[in-house]
Short mmCIF file of C-alpha atoms in Angstrom, two decimals:
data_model
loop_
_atom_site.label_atom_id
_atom_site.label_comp_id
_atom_site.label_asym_id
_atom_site.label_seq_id
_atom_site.Cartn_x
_atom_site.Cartn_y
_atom_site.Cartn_z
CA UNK A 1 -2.89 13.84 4.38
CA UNK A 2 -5.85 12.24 2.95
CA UNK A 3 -5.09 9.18 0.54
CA UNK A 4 -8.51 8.86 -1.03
CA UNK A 5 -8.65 8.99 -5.28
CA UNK A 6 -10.34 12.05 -6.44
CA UNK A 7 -13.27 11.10 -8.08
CA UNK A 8 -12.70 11.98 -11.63
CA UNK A 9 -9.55 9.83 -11.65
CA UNK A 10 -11.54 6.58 -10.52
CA UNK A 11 -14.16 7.11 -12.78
CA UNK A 12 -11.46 7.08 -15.64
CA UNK A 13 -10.31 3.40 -13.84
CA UNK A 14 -13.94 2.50 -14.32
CA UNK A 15 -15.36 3.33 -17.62
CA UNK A 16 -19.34 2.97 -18.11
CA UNK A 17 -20.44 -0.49 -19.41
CA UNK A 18 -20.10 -0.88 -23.07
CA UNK A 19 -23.87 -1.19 -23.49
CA UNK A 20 -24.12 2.78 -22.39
CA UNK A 21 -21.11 3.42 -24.46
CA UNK A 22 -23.27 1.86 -27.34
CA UNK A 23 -26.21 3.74 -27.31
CA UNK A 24 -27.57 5.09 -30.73
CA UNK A 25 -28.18 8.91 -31.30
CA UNK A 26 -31.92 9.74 -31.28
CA UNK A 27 -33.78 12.07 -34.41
CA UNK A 28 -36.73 14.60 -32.73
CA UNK A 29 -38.98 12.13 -30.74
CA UNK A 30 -42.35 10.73 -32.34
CA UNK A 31 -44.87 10.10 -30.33
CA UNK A 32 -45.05 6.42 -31.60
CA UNK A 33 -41.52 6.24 -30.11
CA UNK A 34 -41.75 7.90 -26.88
CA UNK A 35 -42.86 4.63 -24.76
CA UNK A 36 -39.38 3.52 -25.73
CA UNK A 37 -37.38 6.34 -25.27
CA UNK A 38 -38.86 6.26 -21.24
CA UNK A 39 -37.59 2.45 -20.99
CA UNK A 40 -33.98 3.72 -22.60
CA UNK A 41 -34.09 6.79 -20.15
CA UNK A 42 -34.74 4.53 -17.24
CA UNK A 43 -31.91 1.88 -18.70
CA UNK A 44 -29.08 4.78 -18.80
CA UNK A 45 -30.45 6.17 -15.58
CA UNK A 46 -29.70 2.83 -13.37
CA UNK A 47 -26.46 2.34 -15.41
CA UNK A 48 -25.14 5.76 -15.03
CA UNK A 49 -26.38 5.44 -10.74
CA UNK A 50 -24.48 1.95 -11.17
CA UNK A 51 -21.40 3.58 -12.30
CA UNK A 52 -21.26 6.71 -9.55
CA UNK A 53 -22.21 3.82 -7.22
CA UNK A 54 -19.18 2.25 -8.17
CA UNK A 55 -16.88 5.33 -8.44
CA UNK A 56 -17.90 6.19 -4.44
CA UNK A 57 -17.07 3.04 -3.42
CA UNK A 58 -13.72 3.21 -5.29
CA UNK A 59 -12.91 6.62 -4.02
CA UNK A 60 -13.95 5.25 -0.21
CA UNK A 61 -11.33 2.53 -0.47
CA UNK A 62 -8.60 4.67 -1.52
CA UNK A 63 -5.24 3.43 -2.04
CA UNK A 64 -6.87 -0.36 -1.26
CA UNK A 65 -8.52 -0.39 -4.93
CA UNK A 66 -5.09 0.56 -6.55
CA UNK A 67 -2.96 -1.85 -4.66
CA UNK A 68 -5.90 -4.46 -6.04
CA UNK A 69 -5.76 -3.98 -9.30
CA UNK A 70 -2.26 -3.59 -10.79
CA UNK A 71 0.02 -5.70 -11.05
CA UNK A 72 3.25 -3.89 -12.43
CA UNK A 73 5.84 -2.47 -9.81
CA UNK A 74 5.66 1.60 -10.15
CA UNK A 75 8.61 3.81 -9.90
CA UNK A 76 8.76 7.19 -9.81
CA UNK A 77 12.07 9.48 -11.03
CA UNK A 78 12.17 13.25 -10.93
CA UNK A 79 11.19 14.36 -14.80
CA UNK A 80 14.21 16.86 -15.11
CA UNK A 81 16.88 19.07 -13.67
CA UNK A 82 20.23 18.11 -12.06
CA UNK A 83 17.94 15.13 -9.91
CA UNK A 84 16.96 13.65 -12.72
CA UNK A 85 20.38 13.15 -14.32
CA UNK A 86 21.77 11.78 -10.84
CA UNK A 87 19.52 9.38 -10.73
CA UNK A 88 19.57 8.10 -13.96
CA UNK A 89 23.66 7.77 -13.27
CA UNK A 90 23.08 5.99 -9.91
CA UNK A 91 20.66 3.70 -11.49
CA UNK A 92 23.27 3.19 -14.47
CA UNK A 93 26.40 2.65 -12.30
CA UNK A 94 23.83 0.09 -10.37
CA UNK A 95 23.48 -1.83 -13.96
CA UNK A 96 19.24 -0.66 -13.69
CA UNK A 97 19.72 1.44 -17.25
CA UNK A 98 16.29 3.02 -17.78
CA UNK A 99 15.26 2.21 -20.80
CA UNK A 100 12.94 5.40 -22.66
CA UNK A 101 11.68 5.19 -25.95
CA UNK A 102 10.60 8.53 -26.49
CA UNK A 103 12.44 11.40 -24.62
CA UNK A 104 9.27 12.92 -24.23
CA UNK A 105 7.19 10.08 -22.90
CA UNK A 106 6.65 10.48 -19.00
CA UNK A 107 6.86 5.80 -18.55
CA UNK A 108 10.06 3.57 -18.97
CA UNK A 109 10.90 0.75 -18.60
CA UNK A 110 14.46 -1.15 -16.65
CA UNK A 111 15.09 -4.10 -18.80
CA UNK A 112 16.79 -6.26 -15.31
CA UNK A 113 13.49 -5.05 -13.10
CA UNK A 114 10.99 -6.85 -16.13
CA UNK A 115 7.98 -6.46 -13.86
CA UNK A 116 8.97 -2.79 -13.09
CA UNK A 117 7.55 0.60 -14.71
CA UNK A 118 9.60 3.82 -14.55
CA UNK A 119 7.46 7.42 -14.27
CA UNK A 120 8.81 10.52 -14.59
CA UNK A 121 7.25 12.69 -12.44
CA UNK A 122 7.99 15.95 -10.56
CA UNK A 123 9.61 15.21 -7.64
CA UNK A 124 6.58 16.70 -5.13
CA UNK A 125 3.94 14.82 -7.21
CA UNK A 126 6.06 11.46 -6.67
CA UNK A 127 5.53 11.80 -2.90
CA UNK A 128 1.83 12.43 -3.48
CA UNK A 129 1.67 9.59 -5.82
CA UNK A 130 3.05 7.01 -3.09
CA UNK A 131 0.65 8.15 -0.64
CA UNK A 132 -2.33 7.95 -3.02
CA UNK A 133 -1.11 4.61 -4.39
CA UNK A 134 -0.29 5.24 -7.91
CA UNK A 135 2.97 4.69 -7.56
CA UNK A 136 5.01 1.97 -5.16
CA UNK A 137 8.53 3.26 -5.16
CA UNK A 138 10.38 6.46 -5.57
CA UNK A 139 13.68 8.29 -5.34
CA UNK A 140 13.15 11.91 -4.45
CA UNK A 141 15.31 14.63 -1.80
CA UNK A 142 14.26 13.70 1.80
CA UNK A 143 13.43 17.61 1.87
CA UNK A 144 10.56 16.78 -0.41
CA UNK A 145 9.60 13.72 1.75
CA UNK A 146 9.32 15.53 4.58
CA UNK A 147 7.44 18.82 3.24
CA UNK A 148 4.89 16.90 1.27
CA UNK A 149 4.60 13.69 3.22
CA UNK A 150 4.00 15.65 6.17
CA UNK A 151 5.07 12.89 9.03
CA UNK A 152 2.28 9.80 6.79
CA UNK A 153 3.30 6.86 8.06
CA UNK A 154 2.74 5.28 4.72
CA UNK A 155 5.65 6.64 3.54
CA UNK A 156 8.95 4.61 4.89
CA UNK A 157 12.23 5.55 3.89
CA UNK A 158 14.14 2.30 2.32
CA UNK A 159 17.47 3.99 1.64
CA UNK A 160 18.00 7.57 3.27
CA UNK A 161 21.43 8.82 2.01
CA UNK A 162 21.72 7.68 -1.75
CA UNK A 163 24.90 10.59 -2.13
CA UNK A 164 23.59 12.89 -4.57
CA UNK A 165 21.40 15.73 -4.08
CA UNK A 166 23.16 17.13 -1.39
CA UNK A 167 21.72 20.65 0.59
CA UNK A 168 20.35 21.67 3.73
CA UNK A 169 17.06 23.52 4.45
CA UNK A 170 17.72 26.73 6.48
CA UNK A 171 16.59 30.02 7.58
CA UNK A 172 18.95 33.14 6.42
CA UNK A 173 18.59 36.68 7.03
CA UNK A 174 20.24 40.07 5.78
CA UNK A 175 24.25 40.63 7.20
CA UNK A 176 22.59 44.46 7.13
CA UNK A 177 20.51 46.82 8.57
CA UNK A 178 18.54 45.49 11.69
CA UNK A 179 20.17 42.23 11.22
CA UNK A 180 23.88 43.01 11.46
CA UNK A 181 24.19 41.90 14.71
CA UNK A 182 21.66 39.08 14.50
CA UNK A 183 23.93 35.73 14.43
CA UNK A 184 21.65 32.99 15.85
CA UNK A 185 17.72 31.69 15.96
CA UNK A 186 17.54 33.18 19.67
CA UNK A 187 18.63 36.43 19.16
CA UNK A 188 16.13 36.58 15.98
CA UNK A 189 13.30 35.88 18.09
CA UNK A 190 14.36 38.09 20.57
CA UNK A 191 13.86 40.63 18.30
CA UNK A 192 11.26 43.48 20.20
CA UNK A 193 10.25 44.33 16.51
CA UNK A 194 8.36 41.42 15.77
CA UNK A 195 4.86 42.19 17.34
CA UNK A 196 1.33 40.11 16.26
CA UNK A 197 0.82 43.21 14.40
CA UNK A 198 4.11 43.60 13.11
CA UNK A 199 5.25 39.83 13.07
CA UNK A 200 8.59 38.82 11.39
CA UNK A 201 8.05 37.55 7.42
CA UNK A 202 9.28 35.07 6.18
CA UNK A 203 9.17 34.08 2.10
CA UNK A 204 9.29 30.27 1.12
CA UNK A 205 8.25 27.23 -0.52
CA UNK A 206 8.09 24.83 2.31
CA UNK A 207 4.57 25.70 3.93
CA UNK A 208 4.67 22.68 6.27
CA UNK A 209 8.21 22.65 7.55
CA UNK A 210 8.61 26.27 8.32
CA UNK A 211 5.79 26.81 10.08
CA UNK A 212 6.65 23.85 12.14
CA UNK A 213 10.18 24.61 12.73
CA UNK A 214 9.03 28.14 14.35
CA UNK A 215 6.37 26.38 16.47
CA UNK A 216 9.18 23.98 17.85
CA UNK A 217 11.44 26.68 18.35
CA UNK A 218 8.77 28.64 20.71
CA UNK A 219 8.65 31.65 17.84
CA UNK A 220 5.51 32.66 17.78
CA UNK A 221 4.92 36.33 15.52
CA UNK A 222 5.72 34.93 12.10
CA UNK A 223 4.05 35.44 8.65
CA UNK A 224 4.86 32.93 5.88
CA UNK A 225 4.38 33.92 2.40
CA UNK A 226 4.85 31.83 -0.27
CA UNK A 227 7.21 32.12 -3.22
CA UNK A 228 9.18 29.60 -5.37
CA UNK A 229 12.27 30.73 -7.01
CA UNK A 230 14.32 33.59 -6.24
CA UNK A 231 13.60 33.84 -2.55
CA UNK A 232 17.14 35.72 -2.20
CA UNK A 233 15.59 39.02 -3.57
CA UNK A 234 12.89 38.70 -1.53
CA UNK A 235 14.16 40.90 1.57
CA UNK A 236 16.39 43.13 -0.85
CA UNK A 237 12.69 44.16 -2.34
CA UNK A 238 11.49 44.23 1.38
CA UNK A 239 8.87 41.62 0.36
CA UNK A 240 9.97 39.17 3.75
CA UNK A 241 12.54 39.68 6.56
CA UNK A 242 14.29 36.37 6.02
CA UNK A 243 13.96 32.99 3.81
CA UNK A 244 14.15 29.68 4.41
CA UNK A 245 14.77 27.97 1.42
CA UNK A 246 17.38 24.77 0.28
CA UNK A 247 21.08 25.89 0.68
CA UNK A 248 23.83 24.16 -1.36
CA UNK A 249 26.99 26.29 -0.71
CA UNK A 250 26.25 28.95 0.24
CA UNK A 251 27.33 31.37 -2.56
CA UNK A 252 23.65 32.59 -4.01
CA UNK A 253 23.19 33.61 -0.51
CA UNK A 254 26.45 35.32 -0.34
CA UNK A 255 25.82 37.27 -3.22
CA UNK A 256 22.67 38.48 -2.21
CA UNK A 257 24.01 40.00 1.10
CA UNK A 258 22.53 36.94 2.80
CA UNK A 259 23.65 34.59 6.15
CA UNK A 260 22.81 31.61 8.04
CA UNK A 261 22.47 31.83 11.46
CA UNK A 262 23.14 29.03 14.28
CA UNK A 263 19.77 27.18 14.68
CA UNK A 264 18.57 27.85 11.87
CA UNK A 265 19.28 24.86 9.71
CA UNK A 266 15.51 22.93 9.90
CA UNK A 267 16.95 19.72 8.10
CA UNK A 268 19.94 18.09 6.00
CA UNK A 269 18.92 16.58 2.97
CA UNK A 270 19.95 14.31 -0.07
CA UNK A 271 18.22 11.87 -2.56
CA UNK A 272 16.68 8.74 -0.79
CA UNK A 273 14.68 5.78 -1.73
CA UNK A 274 11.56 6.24 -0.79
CA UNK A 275 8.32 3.36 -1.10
CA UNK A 276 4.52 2.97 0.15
CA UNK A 277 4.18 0.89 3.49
CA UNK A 278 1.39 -0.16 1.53
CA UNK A 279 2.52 -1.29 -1.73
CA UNK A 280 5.31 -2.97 0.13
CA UNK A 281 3.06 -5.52 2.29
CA UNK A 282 0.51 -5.86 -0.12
CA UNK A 283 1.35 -5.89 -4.03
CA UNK A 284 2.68 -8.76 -5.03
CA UNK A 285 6.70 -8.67 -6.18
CA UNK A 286 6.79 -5.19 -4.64
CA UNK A 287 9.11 -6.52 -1.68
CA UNK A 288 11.40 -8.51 -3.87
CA UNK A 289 11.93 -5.73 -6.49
CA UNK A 290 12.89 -3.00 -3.58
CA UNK A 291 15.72 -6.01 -2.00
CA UNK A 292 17.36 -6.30 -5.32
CA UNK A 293 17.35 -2.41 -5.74
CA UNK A 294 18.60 -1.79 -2.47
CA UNK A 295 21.15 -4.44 -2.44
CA UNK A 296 22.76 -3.12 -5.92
CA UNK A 297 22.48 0.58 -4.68
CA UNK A 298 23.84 -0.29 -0.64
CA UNK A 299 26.96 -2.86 -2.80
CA UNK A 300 27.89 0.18 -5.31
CA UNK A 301 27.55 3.30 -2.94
CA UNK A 302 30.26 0.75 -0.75
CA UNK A 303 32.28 0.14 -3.44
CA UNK A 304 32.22 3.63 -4.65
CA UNK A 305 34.67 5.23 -1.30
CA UNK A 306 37.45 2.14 -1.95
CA UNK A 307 39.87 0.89 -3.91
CA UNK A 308 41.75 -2.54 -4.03
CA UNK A 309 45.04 -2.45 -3.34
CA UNK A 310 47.32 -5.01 -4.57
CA UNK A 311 51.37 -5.29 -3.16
CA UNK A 312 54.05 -7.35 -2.91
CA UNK A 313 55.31 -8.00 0.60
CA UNK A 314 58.88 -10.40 1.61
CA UNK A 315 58.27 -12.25 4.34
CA UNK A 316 58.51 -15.24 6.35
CA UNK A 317 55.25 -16.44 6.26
CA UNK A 318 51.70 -15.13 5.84
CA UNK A 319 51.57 -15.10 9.68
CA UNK A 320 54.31 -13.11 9.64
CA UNK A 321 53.32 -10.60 6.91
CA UNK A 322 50.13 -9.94 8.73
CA UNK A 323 51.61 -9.06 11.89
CA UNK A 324 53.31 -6.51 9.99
CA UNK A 325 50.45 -4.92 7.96
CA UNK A 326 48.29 -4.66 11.63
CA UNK A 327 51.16 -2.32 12.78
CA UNK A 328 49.80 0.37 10.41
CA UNK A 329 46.56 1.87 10.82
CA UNK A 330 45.42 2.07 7.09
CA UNK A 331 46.28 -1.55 6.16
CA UNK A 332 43.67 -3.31 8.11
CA UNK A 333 40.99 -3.09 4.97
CA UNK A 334 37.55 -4.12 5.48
CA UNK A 335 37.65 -7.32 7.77
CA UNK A 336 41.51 -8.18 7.45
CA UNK A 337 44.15 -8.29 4.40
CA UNK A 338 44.22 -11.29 2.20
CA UNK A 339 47.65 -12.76 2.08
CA UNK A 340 48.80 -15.72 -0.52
CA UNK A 341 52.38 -17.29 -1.29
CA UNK A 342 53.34 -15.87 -5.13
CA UNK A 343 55.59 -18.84 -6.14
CA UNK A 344 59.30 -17.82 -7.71
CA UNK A 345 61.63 -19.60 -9.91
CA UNK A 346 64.85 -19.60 -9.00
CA UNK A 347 67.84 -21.93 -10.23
CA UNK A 348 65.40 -24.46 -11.76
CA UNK A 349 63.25 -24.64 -7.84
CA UNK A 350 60.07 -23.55 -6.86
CA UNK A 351 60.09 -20.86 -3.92
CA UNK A 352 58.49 -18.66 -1.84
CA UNK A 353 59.80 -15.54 -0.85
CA UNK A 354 57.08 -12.84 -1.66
CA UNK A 355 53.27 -12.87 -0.64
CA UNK A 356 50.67 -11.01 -2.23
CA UNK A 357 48.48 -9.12 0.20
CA UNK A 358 45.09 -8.03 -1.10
CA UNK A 359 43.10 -5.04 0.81
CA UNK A 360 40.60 -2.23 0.40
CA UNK A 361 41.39 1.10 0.95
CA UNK A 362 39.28 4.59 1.82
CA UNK A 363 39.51 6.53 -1.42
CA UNK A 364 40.78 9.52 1.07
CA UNK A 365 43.36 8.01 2.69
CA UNK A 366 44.92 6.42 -0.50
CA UNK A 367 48.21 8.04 -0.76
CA UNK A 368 48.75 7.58 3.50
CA UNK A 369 47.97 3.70 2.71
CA UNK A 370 50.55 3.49 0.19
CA UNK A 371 53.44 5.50 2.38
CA UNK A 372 52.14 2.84 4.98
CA UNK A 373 53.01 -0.22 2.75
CA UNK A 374 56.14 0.72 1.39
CA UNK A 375 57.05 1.69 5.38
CA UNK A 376 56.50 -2.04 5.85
CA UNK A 377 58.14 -3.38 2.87
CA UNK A 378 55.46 -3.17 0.34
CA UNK A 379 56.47 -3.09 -3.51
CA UNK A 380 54.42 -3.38 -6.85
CA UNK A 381 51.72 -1.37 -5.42
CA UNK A 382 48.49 -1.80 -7.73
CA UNK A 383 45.47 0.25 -6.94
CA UNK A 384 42.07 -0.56 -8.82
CA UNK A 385 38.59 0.86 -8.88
CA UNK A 386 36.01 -1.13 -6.96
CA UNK A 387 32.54 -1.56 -8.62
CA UNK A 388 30.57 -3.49 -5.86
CA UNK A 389 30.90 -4.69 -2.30
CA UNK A 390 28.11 -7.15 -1.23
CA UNK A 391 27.93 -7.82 1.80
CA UNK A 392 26.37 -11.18 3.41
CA UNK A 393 23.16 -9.44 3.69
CA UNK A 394 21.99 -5.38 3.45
CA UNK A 395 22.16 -3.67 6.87
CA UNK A 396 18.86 -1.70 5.56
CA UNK A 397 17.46 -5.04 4.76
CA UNK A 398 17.02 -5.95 7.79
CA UNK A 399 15.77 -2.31 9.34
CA UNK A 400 13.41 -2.03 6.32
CA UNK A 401 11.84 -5.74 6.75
CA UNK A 402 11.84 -4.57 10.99
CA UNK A 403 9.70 -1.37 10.24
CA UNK A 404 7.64 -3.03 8.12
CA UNK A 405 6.57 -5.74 10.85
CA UNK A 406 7.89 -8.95 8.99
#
């Protein structure tokens, strides 16, 4: 995909000289004036050549001229719908509040990111953005990634699964008619009705993926047509033969005597960070802003599957506590259990005869951890919320500073 500026935009980055701007509205020419008039006409003339000069030049760079010549952070957030809201939450729970003035304005601002604007933007015009440079970041469904950034190797996913956004984009058919039998992508090709004349049609939104995933899959008589919204009525009205659209659970399909079928599913996808290979090497603070972002998004989405556990075990010793704990599966939390004395008063002494022991535990297997402690003598269970896990450095760190060559 081409990243150059269309040429209207740059010439609104590079308004005419103020000199042009200034020039004075002229009454019917008099003949006494006209030997000035030609020097003004031959003054706008080189300014306004100066000026498309410029705009050219500024359109041949491309993203290079916008990298130049900002210095704010840019990122982008789907404008509405269930996405938007998600993110906002993530973003919340990740102490980044988005700060909006006006609910209608499309720029915010995050208050802990002070070098950082927010833009709303659809979530297909954010990928376009990164790729033509007005924009550095973005959080958007790797579906849309992968339709509209079309394999640019500008675009480098920073965080892939972000846990929101969940759906899968897949090809589905009628359970009816012709099709009753059909159950996977090979017996749909295999098909004798679909001819060149009579090819198989298929109604979606994702022009570059679909195509693509029939062309992998050696399927060659297909007819795309494209539609947004809806696509389930689409074979009822005999419009298309199938759809491949975004899939959730299932149930829209369902009710509109549709089915998946085995191969069909061309990707899984979810809400990702997303940033400009670009931006990231070459605006300044661009690389620090995504580490903090990714390390407070990778330390809550951790903390978010746990809970601390807090008991009280009798024992010998913490040696001898531990041993115990290792017998169960659950109990080993994330490196080991913490294990401390908890000093008793008895008869006017000091003593030991209980240890704390300190672990995380799976959200899921909460209830089996507990059965597990009080198996082993575990008492006083307390079970708490966890907020963040940071680790000694972000796994995606690392990958993200690999693929970008540092």
């Amino acid at each position: 995909m081409s990243t150059a500026t269309p040429l209207n935009t740059t010439l609104q980055r590079s308004p005419l000289p103020p000199s042009l701007l200034l020039l004075p509205s002229f009454s019917p020419i008099h003949p006494t004036t006209l030997s000035v008039t030609g020097i003004l006409r031959k003054r706008c003339l080189r300014m306004v050549t100066s000026c498309v000069s410029h705009a050219q030049n500024s359109v041949q760079n491309g993203v290079t001229d916008a990298v130049s010549v900002r210095n704010q952070i840019r990122l982008g957030l789907p404008s509405k719908g269930r996405m938007a809201t998600d993110t906002l939450d993530l973003l919340k729970d990740c102490q980044l509040s988005v700060k909006q003035v006006n609910p209608r304005q499309y720029v915010a601002q995050i208050p802990q990111l002070p070098n950082t604007e927010v833009w709303f933007q659809r979530p297909k015009d954010i990928v376009r953005k990164l790729l033509s440079g007005d924009l550095d970041l973005g959080i958007v469904g790797l579906d849309i990634v992968s339709e509209f950034g079309q394999g640019n190797e500008d675009l480098i996913i920073v965080h892939e699964a972000l846990n929101f956004g969940d759906c899968h984009l897949s090809l589905a058919i009628p359970n009816y008619g012709i099709f009753e039998n059909i159950n996977s992508l090979k017996e749909l090709a295999q098909m004798p009705q679909w001819t060149a004349e009579r090819p198989l049609r298929v109604a979606t939104g994702f022009t570059y993926l679909g195509p693509k995933f029939m062309k992998e899959n050696g399927i060659k008589h297909v007819a795309f047509s494209t539609a947004d919204g809806a696509l389930e009525a689409a074979p009822a009205m005999g419009i298309a033969d199938a759809i491949l659209d975004l899939v959730s659970s299932g149930t829209t399909l369902k009710e509109n005597n549709l089915k998946e079928i085995e191969g069909g599913v061309v990707l899984q996808s979810q809400a990702a960070l997303v940033a400009s290979r670009r931006a990231l090497t070459e605006r300044t603070g661009a690389l620090d802003t995504v580490h903090e972002i990714l390390e407070r998004l990778e330390a809550h989405l951790k903390a978010a599957g746990q809970f601390t556990v807090v008991a009280n075990m009798r024992g010998t010793d913490a040696e001898e506590v531990a041993a115990r704990l290792k017998t169960q599966p659950s109990l080993s939390g994330l490196q080991g259990p913490t294990i401390s004395p908890v000093y008793c008063k008895r008869d006017g002494k000091v003593s030991i005869e209980f240890y704390a022991i300190v672990i995380c535990i799976p959200k899921k297997a909460l209830y089996e951890s507990v059965q597990q402690l009080r198996a082993v003598g575990g008492s006083g269970v307390l079970v708490s919320p966890l907020t963040y896990i940071f680790d000694e450095e972000t796994p995606r760190w690392s990958q993200l500073l690999s693929n970008l060559g540092l």
